[in-house]
Amino acid sequence: MSTSPRKRKHDKNGSPSKRKRVLGPAPFDTDELAEEICNEVDYSFKMTKEMAEANTAGRPVRVYADGIYDMFHSGHARQLMQAKLVFPNVYLLVGVCDDKLTNKMKGRTVMNEKERYEAVRHCRYADEVVQNAPWFLDEDFIERHKIDFVAHDDLPYSAAGSNDLYKWLKDKGMFVATQRTEGISTTDVIARIIKDYDMYIRRNLSRGYSRRDLNVGFMKEQKIKFQEKYETLKDKSKELLVKMEDKGQELLRNWQEKSAEFVDNFLEMFGREGTIKHWIDSSKAHLVRAISPTRQLDSDDEEDSASGLSPTPPSDDESSPTPPSDDESSPTPPGDGDDEEEDGVNSNDQ
């Protein structure tokens, strides 16, 4: 393998040409696009870290990272981010082991291989996903995918016949170290689920899953349902107590606001000069008037004297009756004067 890099093709403006990545998930290593990109890579020289850091190789540095990536989380994403940013211009290949190999070497996974492939290829840092990745890397795999560097955390991983699986890559200068994210791992996530196992079982039962779907026995199902009803009742009781407390506080505030007004109204009604006293005094006065009207008249005279008023004397018309007029005292007899004379003559004749 030569150490002199082949010059990269330039476009009409004199700058190195770059393949534009189509917006979407990263291709699998068996896709036509990934194979085309791999075939265009000049792998006839050895890529050194100095060349990769200075970006003088004339092509992207092909960095490989691998893992199980079960229940893909932020720790996985940070690992791939570090691998992607380890050099200025990186094409990141991510290897994902299949179910058969993973179950044999590590144990059962929560997500199957297809789900894990899809989770990784939708990570923004992955440029290509290698399916059915091997547990142990060898020269044939490295050359077939034209890998320049392997990115992994620096902890030694032992296996049969070796205390460190990545020692031969470190010796060849093809290893770059990444840092693990503390406090987050697939094991930690599973431990959280196991810790709150009953809660998640209750949630899934309430969402329509059967106990057979959740691999739960009949007695366990009944116990969980009873606990759920108990918790629901307890929550409702707490909610009712809180509402009653809030209502009591509201009533107390209203009473405090109305207390001053209540006291004023009470004093106005029952105080020394209150409405009740005036009503009683008025009732007594009406009762006295009804029982003793003379006393009432005297009382009225006293009130008039006290107010400076004297009784009004009767008028002349009222005290001395008008004498009758002459016409009224000697009424005129019926008839005229001739008749009177005739009456007189007749009487004389008699």
PDB file of N, CA, C and O in Angstrom, residues 29-76:
ATOM      1  N   ASP A  29     -24.660  -0.649   3.870  1.00  0.00           N
ATOM      2  CA  ASP A  29     -23.437  -0.926   3.125  1.00  0.00           C
ATOM      3  C   ASP A  29     -23.705  -1.700   1.833  1.00  0.00           C
ATOM      4  O   ASP A  29     -22.877  -1.695   0.908  1.00  0.00           O
ATOM      5  N   THR A  30     -24.857  -2.357   1.765  1.00  0.00           N
ATOM      6  CA  THR A  30     -25.202  -3.111   0.554  1.00  0.00           C
ATOM      7  C   THR A  30     -25.977  -2.282  -0.467  1.00  0.00           C
ATOM      8  O   THR A  30     -26.258  -2.781  -1.568  1.00  0.00           O
ATOM      9  N   ASP A  31     -26.339  -1.046  -0.131  1.00  0.00           N
ATOM     10  CA  ASP A  31     -27.057  -0.186  -1.068  1.00  0.00           C
ATOM     11  C   ASP A  31     -26.129   0.262  -2.189  1.00  0.00           C
ATOM     12  O   ASP A  31     -24.900   0.365  -2.016  1.00  0.00           O
ATOM     13  N   GLU A  32     -26.711   0.569  -3.316  1.00  0.00           N
ATOM     14  CA  GLU A  32     -25.931   0.986  -4.479  1.00  0.00           C
ATOM     15  C   GLU A  32     -25.144   2.257  -4.199  1.00  0.00           C
ATOM     16  O   GLU A  32     -23.983   2.374  -4.617  1.00  0.00           O
ATOM     17  N   LEU A  33     -25.747   3.187  -3.492  1.00  0.00           N
ATOM     18  CA  LEU A  33     -25.055   4.448  -3.200  1.00  0.00           C
ATOM     19  C   LEU A  33     -23.815   4.209  -2.356  1.00  0.00           C
ATOM     20  O   LEU A  33     -22.735   4.765  -2.632  1.00  0.00           O
ATOM     21  N   ALA A  34     -23.920   3.382  -1.321  1.00  0.00           N
ATOM     22  CA  ALA A  34     -22.777   3.101  -0.457  1.00  0.00           C
ATOM     23  C   ALA A  34     -21.672   2.376  -1.225  1.00  0.00           C
ATOM     24  O   ALA A  34     -20.474   2.674  -1.043  1.00  0.00           O
ATOM     25  N   GLU A  35     -22.043   1.450  -2.068  1.00  0.00           N
ATOM     26  CA  GLU A  35     -21.039   0.745  -2.860  1.00  0.00           C
ATOM     27  C   GLU A  35     -20.345   1.687  -3.836  1.00  0.00           C
ATOM     28  O   GLU A  35     -19.126   1.589  -4.046  1.00  0.00           O
ATOM     29  N   GLU A  36     -21.084   2.595  -4.418  1.00  0.00           N
ATOM     30  CA  GLU A  36     -20.486   3.555  -5.342  1.00  0.00           C
ATOM     31  C   GLU A  36     -19.491   4.463  -4.630  1.00  0.00           C
ATOM     32  O   GLU A  36     -18.393   4.731  -5.139  1.00  0.00           O
ATOM     33  N   ILE A  37     -19.871   4.919  -3.424  1.00  0.00           N
ATOM     34  CA  ILE A  37     -18.962   5.776  -2.642  1.00  0.00           C
ATOM     35  C   ILE A  37     -17.697   5.006  -2.273  1.00  0.00           C
ATOM     36  O   ILE A  37     -16.566   5.539  -2.360  1.00  0.00           O
ATOM     37  N   CYS A  38     -17.851   3.756  -1.884  1.00  0.00           N
ATOM     38  CA  CYS A  38     -16.698   2.940  -1.488  1.00  0.00           C
ATOM     39  C   CYS A  38     -15.763   2.708  -2.675  1.00  0.00           C
ATOM     40  O   CYS A  38     -14.531   2.750  -2.530  1.00  0.00           O
ATOM     41  N   ASN A  39     -16.327   2.459  -3.864  1.00  0.00           N
ATOM     42  CA  ASN A  39     -15.500   2.208  -5.043  1.00  0.00           C
ATOM     43  C   ASN A  39     -14.697   3.426  -5.462  1.00  0.00           C
ATOM     44  O   ASN A  39     -13.625   3.294  -6.077  1.00  0.00           O
ATOM     45  N   GLU A  40     -15.187   4.614  -5.140  1.00  0.00           N
ATOM     46  CA  GLU A  40     -14.482   5.835  -5.515  1.00  0.00           C
ATOM     47  C   GLU A  40     -13.336   6.178  -4.566  1.00  0.00           C
ATOM     48  O   GLU A  40     -12.549   7.077  -4.848  1.00  0.00           O
ATOM     49  N   VAL A  41     -13.256   5.483  -3.434  1.00  0.00           N
ATOM     50  CA  VAL A  41     -12.223   5.790  -2.440  1.00  0.00           C
ATOM     51  C   VAL A  41     -10.876   5.258  -2.903  1.00  0.00           C
ATOM     52  O   VAL A  41     -10.748   4.084  -3.296  1.00  0.00           O
ATOM     53  N   ASP A  42      -9.864   6.141  -2.859  1.00  0.00           N
ATOM     54  CA  ASP A  42      -8.494   5.733  -3.177  1.00  0.00           C
ATOM     55  C   ASP A  42      -7.861   5.158  -1.914  1.00  0.00           C
ATOM     56  O   ASP A  42      -7.486   5.893  -1.003  1.00  0.00           O
ATOM     57  N   TYR A  43      -7.745   3.837  -1.871  1.00  0.00           N
ATOM     58  CA  TYR A  43      -7.229   3.162  -0.684  1.00  0.00           C
ATOM     59  C   TYR A  43      -5.825   2.608  -0.948  1.00  0.00           C
ATOM     60  O   TYR A  43      -5.368   1.669  -0.305  1.00  0.00           O
ATOM     61  N   SER A  44      -5.141   3.248  -1.901  1.00  0.00           N
ATOM     62  CA  SER A  44      -3.821   2.756  -2.283  1.00  0.00           C
ATOM     63  C   SER A  44      -2.711   3.286  -1.387  1.00  0.00           C
ATOM     64  O   SER A  44      -1.568   2.880  -1.519  1.00  0.00           O
ATOM     65  N   PHE A  45      -3.026   4.194  -0.479  1.00  0.00           N
ATOM     66  CA  PHE A  45      -2.008   4.743   0.429  1.00  0.00           C
ATOM     67  C   PHE A  45      -2.524   4.628   1.856  1.00  0.00           C
ATOM     68  O   PHE A  45      -3.727   4.517   2.100  1.00  0.00           O
ATOM     69  N   LYS A  46      -1.597   4.671   2.773  1.00  0.00           N
ATOM     70  CA  LYS A  46      -1.956   4.577   4.188  1.00  0.00           C
ATOM     71  C   LYS A  46      -2.289   5.967   4.723  1.00  0.00           C
ATOM     72  O   LYS A  46      -1.479   6.888   4.638  1.00  0.00           O
ATOM     73  N   MET A  47      -3.486   6.097   5.291  1.00  0.00           N
ATOM     74  CA  MET A  47      -3.915   7.352   5.894  1.00  0.00           C
ATOM     75  C   MET A  47      -3.292   7.470   7.284  1.00  0.00           C
ATOM     76  O   MET A  47      -3.445   6.576   8.121  1.00  0.00           O
ATOM     77  N   THR A  48      -2.568   8.560   7.521  1.00  0.00           N
ATOM     78  CA  THR A  48      -1.985   8.797   8.840  1.00  0.00           C
ATOM     79  C   THR A  48      -2.838   9.807   9.604  1.00  0.00           C
ATOM     80  O   THR A  48      -3.632  10.548   9.017  1.00  0.00           O
ATOM     81  N   LYS A  49      -2.657   9.826  10.920  1.00  0.00           N
ATOM     82  CA  LYS A  49      -3.408  10.779  11.738  1.00  0.00           C
ATOM     83  C   LYS A  49      -3.041  12.215  11.391  1.00  0.00           C
ATOM     84  O   LYS A  49      -3.882  13.115  11.448  1.00  0.00           O
ATOM     85  N   GLU A  50      -1.769  12.428  11.026  1.00  0.00           N
ATOM     86  CA  GLU A  50      -1.346  13.781  10.660  1.00  0.00           C
ATOM     87  C   GLU A  50      -2.083  14.250   9.402  1.00  0.00           C
ATOM     88  O   GLU A  50      -2.547  15.396   9.332  1.00  0.00           O
ATOM     89  N   MET A  51      -2.197  13.381   8.418  1.00  0.00           N
ATOM     90  CA  MET A  51      -2.910  13.718   7.196  1.00  0.00           C
ATOM     91  C   MET A  51      -4.405  13.940   7.490  1.00  0.00           C
ATOM     92  O   MET A  51      -5.024  14.871   6.957  1.00  0.00           O
ATOM     93  N   ALA A  52      -4.984  13.093   8.354  1.00  0.00           N
ATOM     94  CA  ALA A  52      -6.400  13.218   8.672  1.00  0.00           C
ATOM     95  C   ALA A  52      -6.691  14.518   9.421  1.00  0.00           C
ATOM     96  O   ALA A  52      -7.687  15.199   9.147  1.00  0.00           O
ATOM     97  N   GLU A  53      -5.805  14.853  10.361  1.00  0.00           N
ATOM     98  CA  GLU A  53      -6.012  16.076  11.135  1.00  0.00           C
ATOM     99  C   GLU A  53      -5.814  17.322  10.285  1.00  0.00           C
ATOM    100  O   GLU A  53      -6.504  18.333  10.485  1.00  0.00           O
ATOM    101  N   ALA A  54      -4.889  17.260   9.320  1.00  0.00           N
ATOM    102  CA  ALA A  54      -4.633  18.412   8.452  1.00  0.00           C
ATOM    103  C   ALA A  54      -5.560  18.441   7.243  1.00  0.00           C
ATOM    104  O   ALA A  54      -5.554  19.404   6.479  1.00  0.00           O
ATOM    105  N   ASN A  55      -6.332  17.372   7.050  1.00  0.00           N
ATOM    106  CA  ASN A  55      -7.265  17.264   5.925  1.00  0.00           C
ATOM    107  C   ASN A  55      -6.539  17.430   4.586  1.00  0.00           C
ATOM    108  O   ASN A  55      -6.963  18.171   3.697  1.00  0.00           O
ATOM    109  N   THR A  56      -5.429  16.696   4.453  1.00  0.00           N
ATOM    110  CA  THR A  56      -4.629  16.773   3.227  1.00  0.00           C
ATOM    111  C   THR A  56      -4.686  15.486   2.414  1.00  0.00           C
ATOM    112  O   THR A  56      -3.924  15.330   1.462  1.00  0.00           O
ATOM    113  N   ALA A  57      -5.584  14.583   2.771  1.00  0.00           N
ATOM    114  CA  ALA A  57      -5.655  13.294   2.077  1.00  0.00           C
ATOM    115  C   ALA A  57      -6.359  13.405   0.733  1.00  0.00           C
ATOM    116  O   ALA A  57      -6.241  12.506  -0.104  1.00  0.00           O
ATOM    117  N   GLY A  58      -7.083  14.474   0.523  1.00  0.00           N
ATOM    118  CA  GLY A  58      -7.811  14.629  -0.731  1.00  0.00           C
ATOM    119  C   GLY A  58      -9.123  13.888  -0.778  1.00  0.00           C
ATOM    120  O   GLY A  58      -9.770  13.819  -1.827  1.00  0.00           O
ATOM    121  N   ARG A  59      -9.553  13.298   0.335  1.00  0.00           N
ATOM    122  CA  ARG A  59     -10.832  12.599   0.418  1.00  0.00           C
ATOM    123  C   ARG A  59     -11.245  12.541   1.882  1.00  0.00           C
ATOM    124  O   ARG A  59     -10.432  12.753   2.794  1.00  0.00           O
ATOM    125  N   PRO A  60     -12.520  12.231   2.144  1.00  0.00           N
ATOM    126  CA  PRO A  60     -12.953  12.072   3.541  1.00  0.00           C
ATOM    127  C   PRO A  60     -12.248  10.902   4.212  1.00  0.00           C
ATOM    128  O   PRO A  60     -11.922   9.899   3.569  1.00  0.00           O
ATOM    129  N   VAL A  61     -12.000  11.041   5.500  1.00  0.00           N
ATOM    130  CA  VAL A  61     -11.396   9.977   6.293  1.00  0.00           C
ATOM    131  C   VAL A  61     -12.500   8.995   6.686  1.00  0.00           C
ATOM    132  O   VAL A  61     -13.513   9.384   7.279  1.00  0.00           O
ATOM    133  N   ARG A  62     -12.312   7.725   6.355  1.00  0.00           N
ATOM    134  CA  ARG A  62     -13.331   6.711   6.642  1.00  0.00           C
ATOM    135  C   ARG A  62     -13.085   6.136   8.042  1.00  0.00           C
ATOM    136  O   ARG A  62     -12.121   5.394   8.272  1.00  0.00           O
ATOM    137  N   VAL A  63     -13.974   6.517   8.971  1.00  0.00           N
ATOM    138  CA  VAL A  63     -13.885   6.085  10.370  1.00  0.00           C
ATOM    139  C   VAL A  63     -15.004   5.093  10.640  1.00  0.00           C
ATOM    140  O   VAL A  63     -16.159   5.297  10.238  1.00  0.00           O
ATOM    141  N   TYR A  64     -14.642   4.016  11.333  1.00  0.00           N
ATOM    142  CA  TYR A  64     -15.607   2.954  11.629  1.00  0.00           C
ATOM    143  C   TYR A  64     -15.851   2.885  13.133  1.00  0.00           C
ATOM    144  O   TYR A  64     -14.916   2.889  13.935  1.00  0.00           O
ATOM    145  N   ALA A  65     -17.147   2.826  13.527  1.00  0.00           N
ATOM    146  CA  ALA A  65     -17.544   2.614  14.924  1.00  0.00           C
ATOM    147  C   ALA A  65     -18.594   1.520  14.941  1.00  0.00           C
ATOM    148  O   ALA A  65     -19.437   1.435  14.035  1.00  0.00           O
ATOM    149  N   ASP A  66     -18.581   0.673  15.958  1.00  0.00           N
ATOM    150  CA  ASP A  66     -19.548  -0.418  15.994  1.00  0.00           C
ATOM    151  C   ASP A  66     -20.138  -0.566  17.381  1.00  0.00           C
ATOM    152  O   ASP A  66     -19.667   0.024  18.358  1.00  0.00           O
ATOM    153  N   GLY A  67     -21.216  -1.367  17.452  1.00  0.00           N
ATOM    154  CA  GLY A  67     -21.884  -1.598  18.725  1.00  0.00           C
ATOM    155  C   GLY A  67     -23.180  -2.354  18.516  1.00  0.00           C
ATOM    156  O   GLY A  67     -23.548  -2.728  17.404  1.00  0.00           O
ATOM    157  N   ILE A  68     -23.898  -2.559  19.641  1.00  0.00           N
ATOM    158  CA  ILE A  68     -25.199  -3.234  19.602  1.00  0.00           C
ATOM    159  C   ILE A  68     -26.300  -2.205  19.345  1.00  0.00           C
ATOM    160  O   ILE A  68     -27.235  -2.449  18.593  1.00  0.00           O
ATOM    161  N   TYR A  69     -26.220  -1.085  20.024  1.00  0.00           N
ATOM    162  CA  TYR A  69     -27.153   0.037  19.892  1.00  0.00           C
ATOM    163  C   TYR A  69     -28.591  -0.382  20.190  1.00  0.00           C
ATOM    164  O   TYR A  69     -29.525  -0.013  19.491  1.00  0.00           O
ATOM    165  N   ASP A  70     -28.740  -1.171  21.253  1.00  0.00           N
ATOM    166  CA  ASP A  70     -30.076  -1.561  21.697  1.00  0.00           C
ATOM    167  C   ASP A  70     -30.701  -0.398  22.461  1.00  0.00           C
ATOM    168  O   ASP A  70     -30.044   0.247  23.290  1.00  0.00           O
ATOM    169  N   MET A  71     -31.962  -0.108  22.185  1.00  0.00           N
ATOM    170  CA  MET A  71     -32.672   1.019  22.799  1.00  0.00           C
ATOM    171  C   MET A  71     -31.837   2.298  22.638  1.00  0.00           C
ATOM    172  O   MET A  71     -31.436   2.938  23.610  1.00  0.00           O
ATOM    173  N   PHE A  72     -31.588   2.648  21.402  1.00  0.00           N
ATOM    174  CA  PHE A  72     -30.703   3.759  21.041  1.00  0.00           C
ATOM    175  C   PHE A  72     -31.004   4.992  21.898  1.00  0.00           C
ATOM    176  O   PHE A  72     -32.129   5.477  21.943  1.00  0.00           O
ATOM    177  N   HIS A  73     -29.978   5.501  22.586  1.00  0.00           N
ATOM    178  CA  HIS A  73     -30.161   6.610  23.532  1.00  0.00           C
ATOM    179  C   HIS A  73     -29.074   7.654  23.312  1.00  0.00           C
ATOM    180  O   HIS A  73     -28.258   7.559  22.377  1.00  0.00           O
ATOM    181  N   SER A  74     -29.058   8.650  24.188  1.00  0.00           N
ATOM    182  CA  SER A  74     -28.146   9.783  24.012  1.00  0.00           C
ATOM    183  C   SER A  74     -26.682   9.375  24.145  1.00  0.00           C
ATOM    184  O   SER A  74     -25.804  10.004  23.528  1.00  0.00           O
ATOM    185  N   GLY A  75     -26.377   8.335  24.937  1.00  0.00           N
ATOM    186  CA  GLY A  75     -24.997   7.868  25.038  1.00  0.00           C
ATOM    187  C   GLY A  75     -24.487   7.337  23.714  1.00  0.00           C
ATOM    188  O   GLY A  75     -23.330   7.593  23.330  1.00  0.00           O
ATOM    189  N   HIS A  76     -25.341   6.611  22.983  1.00  0.00           N
ATOM    190  CA  HIS A  76     -24.963   6.135  21.652  1.00  0.00           C
ATOM    191  C   HIS A  76     -24.731   7.315  20.702  1.00  0.00           C
ATOM    192  O   HIS A  76     -23.750   7.337  19.944  1.00  0.00           O
TER     193      HIS A  76
END
